[in-house]
Amino acid sequence: MSPATPSASTLLKPRRRVSLVTVLATLIALISLMPLLFVVWVAFDSGWEKVSDLIFRPKVAGLLVNTALLLVTTLPASLVVAVALAWLIERTDLPGRRIWSWLVTAPLAVPAFVHSYAWNSVAPSFHGLGAAVTVSLFAYLPFVYLPIAAQLRGLDPSLEETAASLGKSPLEIFFLVVLPQLRFAMLGGALLIGLHLLAEYGLFVLTRFDTFATAIVDQFQSVYNGPAANLLGGVLVLACLVLLQFESRLRGEERYARVGSGSTRNRIERPLGGLRWIAILLPLGFVTFALGVPLVTLSRWLYLGGTAVWRMEFVSSALIQTALLAGVGALLTTAAAFPMAWLSVRKPSRMQRALETAHYYVGALPGVIVALALVTITVRVALPLYQTVFTLVFAYVLMFLPRALVGLRAGIAQAPVELERAASSLGKPPFWAILHTTARLAAPGAAASAALVALGIANELTATLMLAPNGTRTLAMRFWAYTAELDFAGAAPYALLMIILSAPLVVLLRLEASARETL
């Protein structure tokens, strides 16, 4: 009997660790459900007759068709362009590859509504589905390009060499060997873009393309019809669940980690030959439209406004407030996402997928829905928290959990579980085993996740307008206020500062992607 006791105790240790992580992930998932419960409560309080009148009507059907068209058009186009760009930059002798890798990432520093306004200024008649897809592609494509490029740099070249030795052509090697290994990165990036498309407001308002997000905000701005807007938010939640389920089914449970970095070899570089200067048109065209159009438009605003638009007492205050909110929100959101990211990679199951869905769905809700839910809760239950920094940061954590989760999940997936088990077998307690192995290897992914969250917070508008304490004026709030008054020159300094503030975070993302090559 005595020998059995230590063995049983040893077997229980991993279960305690997993149980603790599960408890933390479950707690965060339940907190994330608050906006959904608010939507359900509104539907229940409104009654079935009112719900039926508001949901089952041609307007909602049109919004559903628009949203579906936006997703099925933008996501495949983003994946095709991102894979092509990543392949040209990482795996060919394209001239200026290092410069292009930075320039393709740079559009992330430009807020989506600034992209849209720049295009609206250049081509006022450019609107509808085509405009929405085009501007979305330029604004969000780096979200999927970065993980794909990082994955290409980290692939084991021996698999491609083996396929080549078996007589496979370069095209066959790409589709049979390389592309399947990019699936995890492609789906993660596409999921981020899809969630952004479901929740985006400013971009689609300026391209005059109606989605659920624009309809929801219009309800509040026109007649303050809370039930109608929140019931539309419920339909948006269902759309998010469908997207998450689709991504989860395609992703599967495959792992691509390996112990050790393998033998040191130069990456496989495909010569383009006479096509080099034709192939360069793809990155050149993308950078010109995604980066050149916003910067040229912004430069024009600044030139026309002159020094008079730089009201430093307002500009400096907005800059400091934005930086502080982005930094604090990024740290808290990344920490909150870690338990779920660990479970997603280490313990995939039906329960894990349900918890993961609870983390993700809130990212598809417009900021106005999250904000309204928190306003109602604080007013009715915790009045001292109404319009406080705590409530505002709490809203940021809920809204940007998907950004943090995707980056952390990818980072943990590349950390072999065998190292964690080896540390435990050497006597390390479970917490220290994770800290010294998985956490260290996933640190670049965590930094990238925090940068992505900070980018979102620095450019967030709708929820900030509703929840910010009196006296809070972020860069995005100032920019939108001036554009609403058609004072485009007055808005220019705030747009420029949003780009400058976001630029170091984009640099961090790019450096983290490069660092994965050494893992």
Coordinates of C-alpha atoms in Angstrom, one line a residue:
M1 CA 0.0 0.0 0.0
S2 CA 2.8 2.5 0.8
P3 CA 4.4 2.4 -2.6
A4 CA 1.0 3.2 -4.2
T5 CA 0.6 6.4 -2.2
P6 CA 3.4 8.5 -3.8
S7 CA 2.4 7.2 -7.2
A8 CA -1.2 8.4 -6.7
S9 CA 0.0 11.7 -5.4
T10 CA 2.3 12.2 -8.4
L11 CA -0.5 11.5 -10.8
L12 CA -2.8 14.0 -9.1
K13 CA -0.3 16.9 -9.6
P14 CA -1.0 17.6 -13.3
R15 CA -4.8 17.4 -12.6
R16 CA -4.5 20.1 -9.9
R17 CA -2.6 22.3 -12.4
V18 CA -5.1 21.8 -15.1
S19 CA -8.0 22.3 -12.7
L20 CA -6.6 25.6 -11.6
V21 CA -6.2 26.8 -15.2
T22 CA -9.7 25.6 -16.1
V23 CA -11.1 27.5 -13.1
L24 CA -9.4 30.7 -14.3
A25 CA -10.4 30.2 -17.9
T26 CA -14.0 29.5 -16.8
L27 CA -14.2 32.6 -14.6
I28 CA -13.0 34.8 -17.4
A29 CA -15.4 33.1 -19.8
L30 CA -18.3 33.8 -17.5
I31 CA -17.3 37.4 -17.2
S32 CA -17.1 37.6 -21.0
L33 CA -20.7 36.4 -21.2
M34 CA -22.0 39.6 -19.5
P35 CA -22.7 41.5 -22.7
L36 CA -24.4 38.4 -24.1
L37 CA -26.5 38.0 -21.0
F38 CA -27.5 41.6 -21.4
V39 CA -28.7 41.0 -24.9
V40 CA -30.6 38.0 -23.8
W41 CA -32.2 40.0 -21.0
V42 CA -33.2 42.7 -23.4
A43 CA -34.8 40.1 -25.6
F44 CA -36.7 38.5 -22.7
D45 CA -37.8 41.8 -21.4
S46 CA -39.0 42.9 -24.8
G47 CA -41.2 39.9 -25.3
W48 CA -41.5 37.5 -28.3
E49 CA -43.9 39.7 -30.3
K50 CA -41.5 42.6 -30.2
V51 CA -38.5 40.4 -30.9
S52 CA -40.2 38.9 -33.9
D53 CA -41.2 42.3 -35.3
L54 CA -37.6 43.6 -34.9
I55 CA -35.7 40.6 -36.2
F56 CA -37.8 38.9 -38.8
R57 CA -38.0 41.8 -41.3
P58 CA -36.4 42.6 -44.7
K59 CA -33.9 45.1 -43.2
V60 CA -32.3 42.5 -41.0
A61 CA -32.2 40.0 -43.9
G62 CA -30.4 42.6 -46.0
L63 CA -27.9 43.3 -43.2
L64 CA -27.3 39.5 -42.9
V65 CA -26.7 39.2 -46.7
N66 CA -24.3 42.2 -46.6
T67 CA -22.3 40.8 -43.6
A68 CA -22.1 37.4 -45.3
L69 CA -20.9 38.9 -48.6
L70 CA -18.3 40.9 -46.7
L71 CA -16.9 37.9 -45.0
V72 CA -16.9 35.5 -47.9
T73 CA -15.3 38.1 -50.1
T74 CA -12.7 39.7 -47.8
L75 CA -11.4 36.6 -46.0
P76 CA -10.4 34.5 -49.0
A77 CA -9.0 37.6 -50.8
S78 CA -6.9 38.4 -47.6
L79 CA -5.6 34.9 -47.4
V80 CA -4.6 34.7 -51.0
V81 CA -2.8 38.1 -51.0
A82 CA -1.2 37.4 -47.6
V83 CA 0.2 34.0 -48.6
A84 CA 1.4 35.4 -51.9
L85 CA 3.2 38.3 -50.2
A86 CA 4.7 36.1 -47.5
W87 CA 5.9 33.6 -50.1
L88 CA 7.5 36.3 -52.3
I89 CA 9.2 38.1 -49.3
E90 CA 10.3 35.0 -47.3
R91 CA 11.0 32.4 -49.9
T92 CA 12.2 34.1 -53.1
D93 CA 15.0 36.4 -54.3
L94 CA 12.6 39.3 -54.6
P95 CA 14.5 42.6 -54.6
G96 CA 14.3 44.5 -51.3
R97 CA 12.7 41.7 -49.3
R98 CA 13.7 43.1 -45.9
I99 CA 12.2 46.5 -46.7
W100 CA 9.1 45.0 -48.1
S101 CA 8.5 42.9 -45.0
W102 CA 8.4 46.1 -42.9
L103 CA 6.3 48.1 -45.3
V104 CA 3.7 45.4 -45.7
T105 CA 3.3 45.4 -41.9
A106 CA 3.2 49.2 -41.6
P107 CA -0.6 49.7 -42.5
L108 CA -1.4 48.3 -39.0
A109 CA -0.3 51.6 -37.6
V110 CA -3.1 53.4 -39.5
P111 CA -6.6 53.1 -37.8
A112 CA -9.2 51.5 -39.9
F113 CA -11.4 54.6 -39.9
V114 CA -8.5 56.7 -41.0
H115 CA -8.0 54.3 -43.9
S116 CA -11.6 54.6 -44.8
Y117 CA -11.6 58.4 -44.6
A118 CA -8.5 58.7 -46.7
W119 CA -10.1 56.7 -49.5
N120 CA -13.4 58.6 -49.0
S121 CA -11.4 61.9 -49.5
V122 CA -9.5 60.6 -52.6
A123 CA -12.6 58.9 -54.3
P124 CA -15.9 60.2 -52.7
S125 CA -17.9 58.0 -55.1
F126 CA -16.1 54.9 -54.1
H127 CA -18.6 53.1 -51.9
G128 CA -20.6 49.9 -51.4
L129 CA -19.4 46.3 -51.1
G130 CA -16.4 46.8 -53.4
A131 CA -15.2 49.8 -51.4
A132 CA -15.8 48.0 -48.1
V133 CA -13.8 44.9 -49.2
T134 CA -11.0 46.9 -50.7
V135 CA -10.5 49.2 -47.7
S136 CA -10.8 46.2 -45.3
L137 CA -8.2 44.3 -47.2
F138 CA -5.7 47.2 -46.9
A139 CA -6.5 47.9 -43.3
Y140 CA -6.5 44.4 -41.9
L141 CA -4.3 42.2 -44.2
P142 CA -1.2 42.5 -41.9
F143 CA -3.1 40.6 -39.3
V144 CA -2.9 37.4 -41.4
Y145 CA 0.4 38.3 -43.2
L146 CA 2.4 38.4 -40.0
P147 CA 1.6 34.9 -38.7
I148 CA 2.0 33.3 -42.1
A149 CA 5.4 35.0 -42.7
A150 CA 6.6 33.9 -39.2
Q151 CA 5.4 30.4 -39.9
L152 CA 7.3 30.3 -43.2
R153 CA 10.5 31.3 -41.5
G154 CA 10.1 28.6 -38.9
L155 CA 9.3 25.6 -41.1
D156 CA 11.7 22.7 -41.2
P157 CA 13.3 22.8 -44.7
S158 CA 14.0 19.0 -44.6
L159 CA 10.4 18.3 -45.4
E160 CA 10.6 20.3 -48.6
E161 CA 14.0 18.8 -49.5
T162 CA 12.5 15.3 -49.0
A163 CA 9.6 16.1 -51.3
A164 CA 12.0 17.5 -53.9
S165 CA 14.1 14.3 -53.8
L166 CA 11.0 12.4 -54.6
G167 CA 10.6 14.3 -57.8
K168 CA 7.9 16.8 -56.7
S169 CA 7.8 20.1 -58.5
P170 CA 8.1 23.4 -56.6
L171 CA 4.3 24.0 -57.1
E172 CA 3.5 20.5 -55.8
I173 CA 5.8 21.0 -52.8
F174 CA 4.1 24.3 -52.0
F175 CA 0.5 22.8 -52.0
L176 CA 1.4 19.4 -50.6
V177 CA 4.0 20.3 -48.0
V178 CA 4.2 24.0 -47.2
L179 CA 0.5 25.1 -47.4
P180 CA -0.8 22.5 -44.9
Q181 CA 1.7 23.7 -42.3
L182 CA 0.5 27.2 -42.7
R183 CA -3.1 26.3 -41.9
F184 CA -2.9 27.2 -38.2
A185 CA -1.5 30.7 -38.9
M186 CA -3.9 31.3 -41.8
L187 CA -7.0 30.4 -39.7
G188 CA -5.8 32.4 -36.7
G189 CA -5.2 35.5 -38.8
A190 CA -8.5 35.1 -40.8
L191 CA -10.4 34.7 -37.6
L192 CA -9.0 38.0 -36.3
I193 CA -10.0 39.7 -39.6
G194 CA -13.4 38.2 -39.5
L195 CA -14.1 39.4 -36.0
H196 CA -13.0 42.9 -36.9
L197 CA -15.3 42.9 -39.9
L198 CA -18.3 41.9 -37.7
A199 CA -17.6 44.6 -35.2
E200 CA -16.2 47.5 -37.3
Y201 CA -18.2 50.7 -37.5
G202 CA -16.2 53.7 -38.7
L203 CA -14.8 52.1 -41.7
F204 CA -18.1 51.0 -43.1
V205 CA -19.9 54.2 -42.3
L206 CA -17.5 56.1 -44.5
T207 CA -17.7 53.6 -47.3
R208 CA -21.6 53.7 -47.1
F209 CA -21.9 49.9 -46.6
D210 CA -24.5 48.8 -44.2
T211 CA -23.7 46.0 -41.7
F212 CA -25.1 45.0 -38.4
A213 CA -22.5 47.2 -36.6
T214 CA -23.5 50.3 -38.5
A215 CA -27.2 49.6 -38.1
I216 CA -26.8 49.1 -34.3
V217 CA -25.0 52.4 -33.8
D218 CA -27.5 54.2 -36.1
Q219 CA -30.3 53.0 -33.8
F220 CA -28.7 54.7 -30.8
Q221 CA -27.7 57.9 -32.7
S222 CA -31.1 58.4 -34.3
V223 CA -33.9 57.3 -31.9
Y224 CA -31.9 55.7 -29.1
N225 CA -33.9 52.5 -29.7
G226 CA -32.1 50.3 -27.2
P227 CA -34.1 47.0 -27.7
A228 CA -33.8 47.1 -31.4
A229 CA -30.0 47.7 -31.3
N230 CA -29.4 45.0 -28.7
L231 CA -31.5 42.5 -30.6
L232 CA -29.5 43.2 -33.7
G233 CA -26.5 42.6 -31.5
G234 CA -27.9 39.2 -30.7
V235 CA -28.0 38.4 -34.4
L236 CA -24.4 39.5 -34.6
V237 CA -23.5 37.2 -31.7
L238 CA -25.0 34.3 -33.7
A239 CA -22.9 35.3 -36.7
C240 CA -19.8 35.2 -34.5
L241 CA -20.6 31.8 -33.2
V242 CA -20.9 30.5 -36.8
L243 CA -17.6 32.0 -37.7
L244 CA -15.9 30.5 -34.6
Q245 CA -17.4 27.1 -35.2
F246 CA -16.2 27.1 -38.8
E247 CA -12.7 28.1 -37.8
S248 CA -12.6 25.5 -35.1
R249 CA -13.6 22.7 -37.4
L250 CA -11.0 23.7 -40.0
R251 CA -8.3 24.1 -37.4
G252 CA -8.5 20.6 -35.9
E253 CA -6.1 19.5 -33.2
E254 CA -2.9 19.1 -35.2
R255 CA 0.4 20.3 -33.7
Y256 CA 3.4 21.4 -35.6
A257 CA 5.9 21.9 -32.7
R258 CA 9.2 20.0 -32.6
V259 CA 11.8 19.6 -29.9
G260 CA 15.0 21.6 -30.9
S261 CA 15.6 23.9 -33.8
G262 CA 17.0 21.2 -36.1
S263 CA 20.2 21.5 -38.1
T264 CA 21.3 25.1 -39.0
R265 CA 20.7 25.6 -42.8
N266 CA 19.9 28.5 -45.0
R267 CA 16.2 28.8 -45.9
I268 CA 15.1 27.6 -49.3
E269 CA 15.1 30.5 -51.7
R270 CA 13.3 30.2 -55.0
P271 CA 14.8 32.2 -57.9
L272 CA 12.2 34.3 -59.8
G273 CA 14.4 34.8 -62.8
G274 CA 12.9 37.2 -65.3
L275 CA 9.7 37.5 -63.2
R276 CA 11.5 39.3 -60.4
W277 CA 10.5 42.8 -61.6
I278 CA 6.9 41.7 -62.4
A279 CA 6.5 40.0 -59.0
I280 CA 7.6 43.2 -57.2
L281 CA 4.4 44.8 -58.4
L282 CA 2.3 42.9 -55.8
P283 CA 4.1 44.3 -52.7
L284 CA 4.5 47.7 -54.4
G285 CA 0.8 47.9 -55.2
F286 CA -0.3 46.9 -51.8
V287 CA 2.0 49.3 -50.0
T288 CA 1.1 52.2 -52.3
F289 CA -2.7 51.8 -51.7
A290 CA -2.6 50.6 -48.0
L291 CA 0.1 53.1 -46.8
G292 CA 0.5 55.7 -49.5
V293 CA -3.1 56.8 -49.8
P294 CA -3.6 57.5 -46.0
L295 CA -0.2 59.2 -45.6
V296 CA -0.7 61.5 -48.7
T297 CA -4.2 62.4 -47.6
L298 CA -3.1 63.1 -44.1
S299 CA -0.2 65.2 -45.4
R300 CA -2.7 67.3 -47.3
W301 CA -4.8 67.9 -44.2
L302 CA -1.7 69.0 -42.3
Y303 CA -0.6 71.3 -45.0
L304 CA -3.9 73.0 -45.4
G305 CA -4.3 73.4 -41.6
G306 CA -0.9 74.8 -40.9
T307 CA 0.4 75.4 -37.4
A308 CA -3.0 76.6 -36.2
V309 CA -4.4 73.0 -35.9
W310 CA -1.7 72.0 -33.4
R311 CA -3.4 73.1 -30.2
M312 CA -0.9 71.5 -27.8
E313 CA -2.9 71.7 -24.6
F314 CA -5.5 69.4 -26.2
V315 CA -3.1 67.3 -28.3
S316 CA -0.7 66.5 -25.5
S317 CA -3.5 65.5 -23.1
A318 CA -5.1 63.2 -25.6
L319 CA -1.7 61.6 -26.4
I320 CA -0.9 60.9 -22.7
Q321 CA -4.4 59.5 -21.9
T322 CA -4.3 57.2 -25.0
A323 CA -0.9 55.8 -24.2
L324 CA -1.8 55.1 -20.5
L325 CA -5.1 53.4 -21.4
A326 CA -3.4 51.3 -24.1
G327 CA -0.6 50.1 -21.9
V328 CA -2.7 49.2 -18.9
G329 CA -5.4 47.5 -21.0
A330 CA -2.8 45.5 -23.0
L331 CA -1.2 44.0 -19.9
L332 CA -4.5 43.1 -18.3
T333 CA -6.0 41.6 -21.4
T334 CA -2.9 39.4 -22.2
A335 CA -2.9 38.1 -18.6
A336 CA -6.6 37.3 -18.8
A337 CA -6.2 35.4 -22.1
F338 CA -3.3 33.2 -21.0
P339 CA -5.3 30.4 -19.1
M340 CA -7.6 29.9 -22.1
A341 CA -4.7 29.9 -24.6
W342 CA -2.9 27.2 -22.5
L343 CA -6.1 25.1 -22.4
S344 CA -6.7 25.6 -26.1
V345 CA -3.3 24.1 -27.0
R346 CA -2.6 21.6 -24.2
K347 CA -6.1 20.2 -23.4
P348 CA -8.4 20.5 -26.5
S349 CA -11.9 19.2 -25.7
R350 CA -15.5 20.1 -26.1
M351 CA -15.5 22.1 -22.8
Q352 CA -12.3 23.9 -23.9
R353 CA -14.0 24.9 -27.2
A354 CA -17.1 26.1 -25.4
L355 CA -14.9 28.3 -23.1
E356 CA -12.9 29.5 -26.1
T357 CA -16.1 30.5 -27.8
A358 CA -17.1 32.6 -24.8
H359 CA -13.7 34.4 -25.0
Y360 CA -14.0 35.0 -28.7
Y361 CA -17.6 36.0 -29.3
V362 CA -17.3 39.3 -27.4
G363 CA -14.8 40.5 -30.0
A364 CA -17.5 40.4 -32.6
L365 CA -19.8 42.7 -30.7
P366 CA -19.7 46.4 -31.6
G367 CA -18.1 48.5 -28.8
V368 CA -21.5 50.2 -28.3
I369 CA -23.1 46.9 -27.2
V370 CA -20.4 46.1 -24.7
A371 CA -20.5 49.7 -23.5
L372 CA -24.3 49.7 -23.1
A373 CA -24.2 46.5 -21.2
L374 CA -21.6 47.9 -18.8
V375 CA -23.5 51.2 -18.4
T376 CA -26.7 49.3 -17.5
I377 CA -24.9 47.0 -15.0
T378 CA -23.0 49.8 -13.3
V379 CA -26.0 52.1 -13.0
R380 CA -28.2 49.3 -11.6
V381 CA -25.8 47.3 -9.6
A382 CA -22.5 49.2 -9.0
L383 CA -23.2 52.9 -9.4
P384 CA -19.8 54.0 -8.0
L385 CA -18.2 52.3 -11.0
Y386 CA -20.2 54.2 -13.6
Q387 CA -18.0 56.2 -16.0
T388 CA -14.7 55.3 -14.2
V389 CA -11.4 54.3 -15.6
F390 CA -12.0 50.8 -14.1
T391 CA -15.1 50.3 -16.2
L392 CA -13.5 51.6 -19.3
V393 CA -10.4 49.3 -19.0
F394 CA -12.7 46.4 -18.2
A395 CA -14.5 47.0 -21.5
Y396 CA -11.2 47.0 -23.3
V397 CA -10.3 43.6 -21.7
L398 CA -13.6 42.1 -22.9
M399 CA -13.4 43.6 -26.4
F400 CA -9.8 42.7 -27.2
L401 CA -9.6 39.2 -25.6
P402 CA -9.6 37.6 -29.1
R403 CA -6.5 39.5 -30.2
A404 CA -4.6 38.4 -27.2
L405 CA -5.9 34.8 -27.4
V406 CA -4.9 34.2 -31.0
G407 CA -1.3 35.4 -30.5
L408 CA -0.8 33.5 -27.2
R409 CA -2.4 30.3 -28.7
A410 CA 0.1 30.4 -31.6
G411 CA 3.0 31.0 -29.3
I412 CA 2.1 28.2 -26.9
A413 CA 1.5 25.8 -29.8
Q414 CA 5.1 26.2 -30.8
A415 CA 6.3 25.4 -27.3
P416 CA 6.7 21.5 -27.2
V417 CA 4.8 20.0 -24.3
E418 CA 7.6 17.5 -23.9
L419 CA 9.8 20.2 -22.4
E420 CA 7.1 21.0 -19.8
R421 CA 6.8 17.4 -18.9
A422 CA 10.6 17.0 -18.6
A423 CA 10.8 19.9 -16.2
S424 CA 8.0 18.4 -14.1
S425 CA 9.9 15.0 -14.1
L426 CA 13.0 16.8 -12.8
G427 CA 11.1 17.9 -9.7
K428 CA 9.9 21.3 -10.8
P429 CA 6.4 22.3 -9.4
P430 CA 3.8 22.6 -12.1
F431 CA 3.8 26.4 -12.0
W432 CA 7.5 26.7 -12.3
A433 CA 7.6 24.0 -15.0
I434 CA 5.3 26.1 -17.1
L435 CA 7.1 29.3 -16.2
H436 CA 10.6 28.0 -17.2
T437 CA 9.5 26.2 -20.4
T438 CA 6.2 27.1 -22.0
A439 CA 6.0 30.7 -20.7
R440 CA 9.5 31.5 -21.8
L441 CA 9.0 30.1 -25.3
A442 CA 5.6 31.8 -25.6
A443 CA 7.0 35.1 -24.4
P444 CA 7.4 36.5 -28.0
G445 CA 3.8 35.6 -28.7
A446 CA 2.6 37.2 -25.5
A447 CA 4.5 40.4 -26.5
A448 CA 2.9 40.4 -29.9
S449 CA -0.5 39.8 -28.3
A450 CA 0.0 42.8 -26.0
A451 CA 1.0 44.9 -28.9
L452 CA -2.1 43.9 -30.9
V453 CA -4.3 44.8 -27.9
A454 CA -2.6 48.1 -27.4
L455 CA -3.1 48.9 -31.1
G456 CA -6.8 48.2 -30.8
I457 CA -7.2 50.3 -27.6
A458 CA -5.2 53.2 -29.0
N459 CA -7.6 53.4 -31.9
E460 CA -10.9 52.4 -30.2
L461 CA -13.7 54.9 -30.4
T462 CA -17.3 53.8 -29.8
A463 CA -17.0 52.2 -26.3
T464 CA -14.6 54.9 -25.2
L465 CA -17.2 57.6 -26.1
M466 CA -19.8 56.0 -23.9
L467 CA -17.7 54.8 -20.9
A468 CA -14.9 57.4 -20.6
P469 CA -14.9 59.4 -17.4
N470 CA -15.6 63.1 -17.6
G471 CA -12.5 64.9 -19.0
T472 CA -11.2 61.9 -20.9
R473 CA -10.4 62.7 -24.5
T474 CA -8.4 60.2 -26.4
L475 CA -6.8 60.7 -29.8
A476 CA -9.6 58.7 -31.5
M477 CA -12.3 60.7 -29.7
R478 CA -10.7 64.0 -30.8
F479 CA -10.3 62.9 -34.4
W480 CA -13.9 61.7 -34.7
A481 CA -15.2 64.9 -33.1
Y482 CA -13.4 67.0 -35.7
T483 CA -14.4 64.9 -38.6
A484 CA -18.0 64.9 -37.5
E485 CA -17.8 68.7 -37.8
L486 CA -16.2 68.3 -41.2
D487 CA -13.1 70.0 -39.8
F488 CA -10.7 67.6 -41.6
A489 CA -7.6 69.8 -41.0
G490 CA -8.3 70.0 -37.3
A491 CA -8.5 66.2 -37.1
A492 CA -5.2 65.7 -38.9
P493 CA -2.9 66.1 -35.8
Y494 CA -4.8 63.4 -33.9
A495 CA -4.7 61.0 -36.8
L496 CA -1.0 61.6 -37.2
L497 CA -0.4 61.0 -33.5
M498 CA -2.4 57.8 -33.6
I499 CA -0.2 56.5 -36.3
I500 CA 3.0 57.6 -34.4
L501 CA 1.8 56.0 -31.2
S502 CA 0.9 52.8 -33.1
A503 CA 4.2 52.6 -35.0
P504 CA 6.4 51.2 -32.2
L505 CA 3.8 48.5 -31.5
V506 CA 3.9 47.5 -35.2
V507 CA 7.7 47.4 -34.9
L508 CA 7.3 45.1 -31.9
L509 CA 5.0 42.8 -33.9
R510 CA 7.5 42.7 -36.8
L511 CA 10.4 41.9 -34.5
E512 CA 8.5 39.2 -32.7
A513 CA 7.6 37.6 -36.0
S514 CA 11.3 37.6 -36.9
A515 CA 12.2 36.1 -33.5
R516 CA 10.1 33.1 -34.2
E517 CA 12.6 32.0 -36.8
T518 CA 15.0 31.2 -34.0
L519 CA 12.6 29.0 -32.1

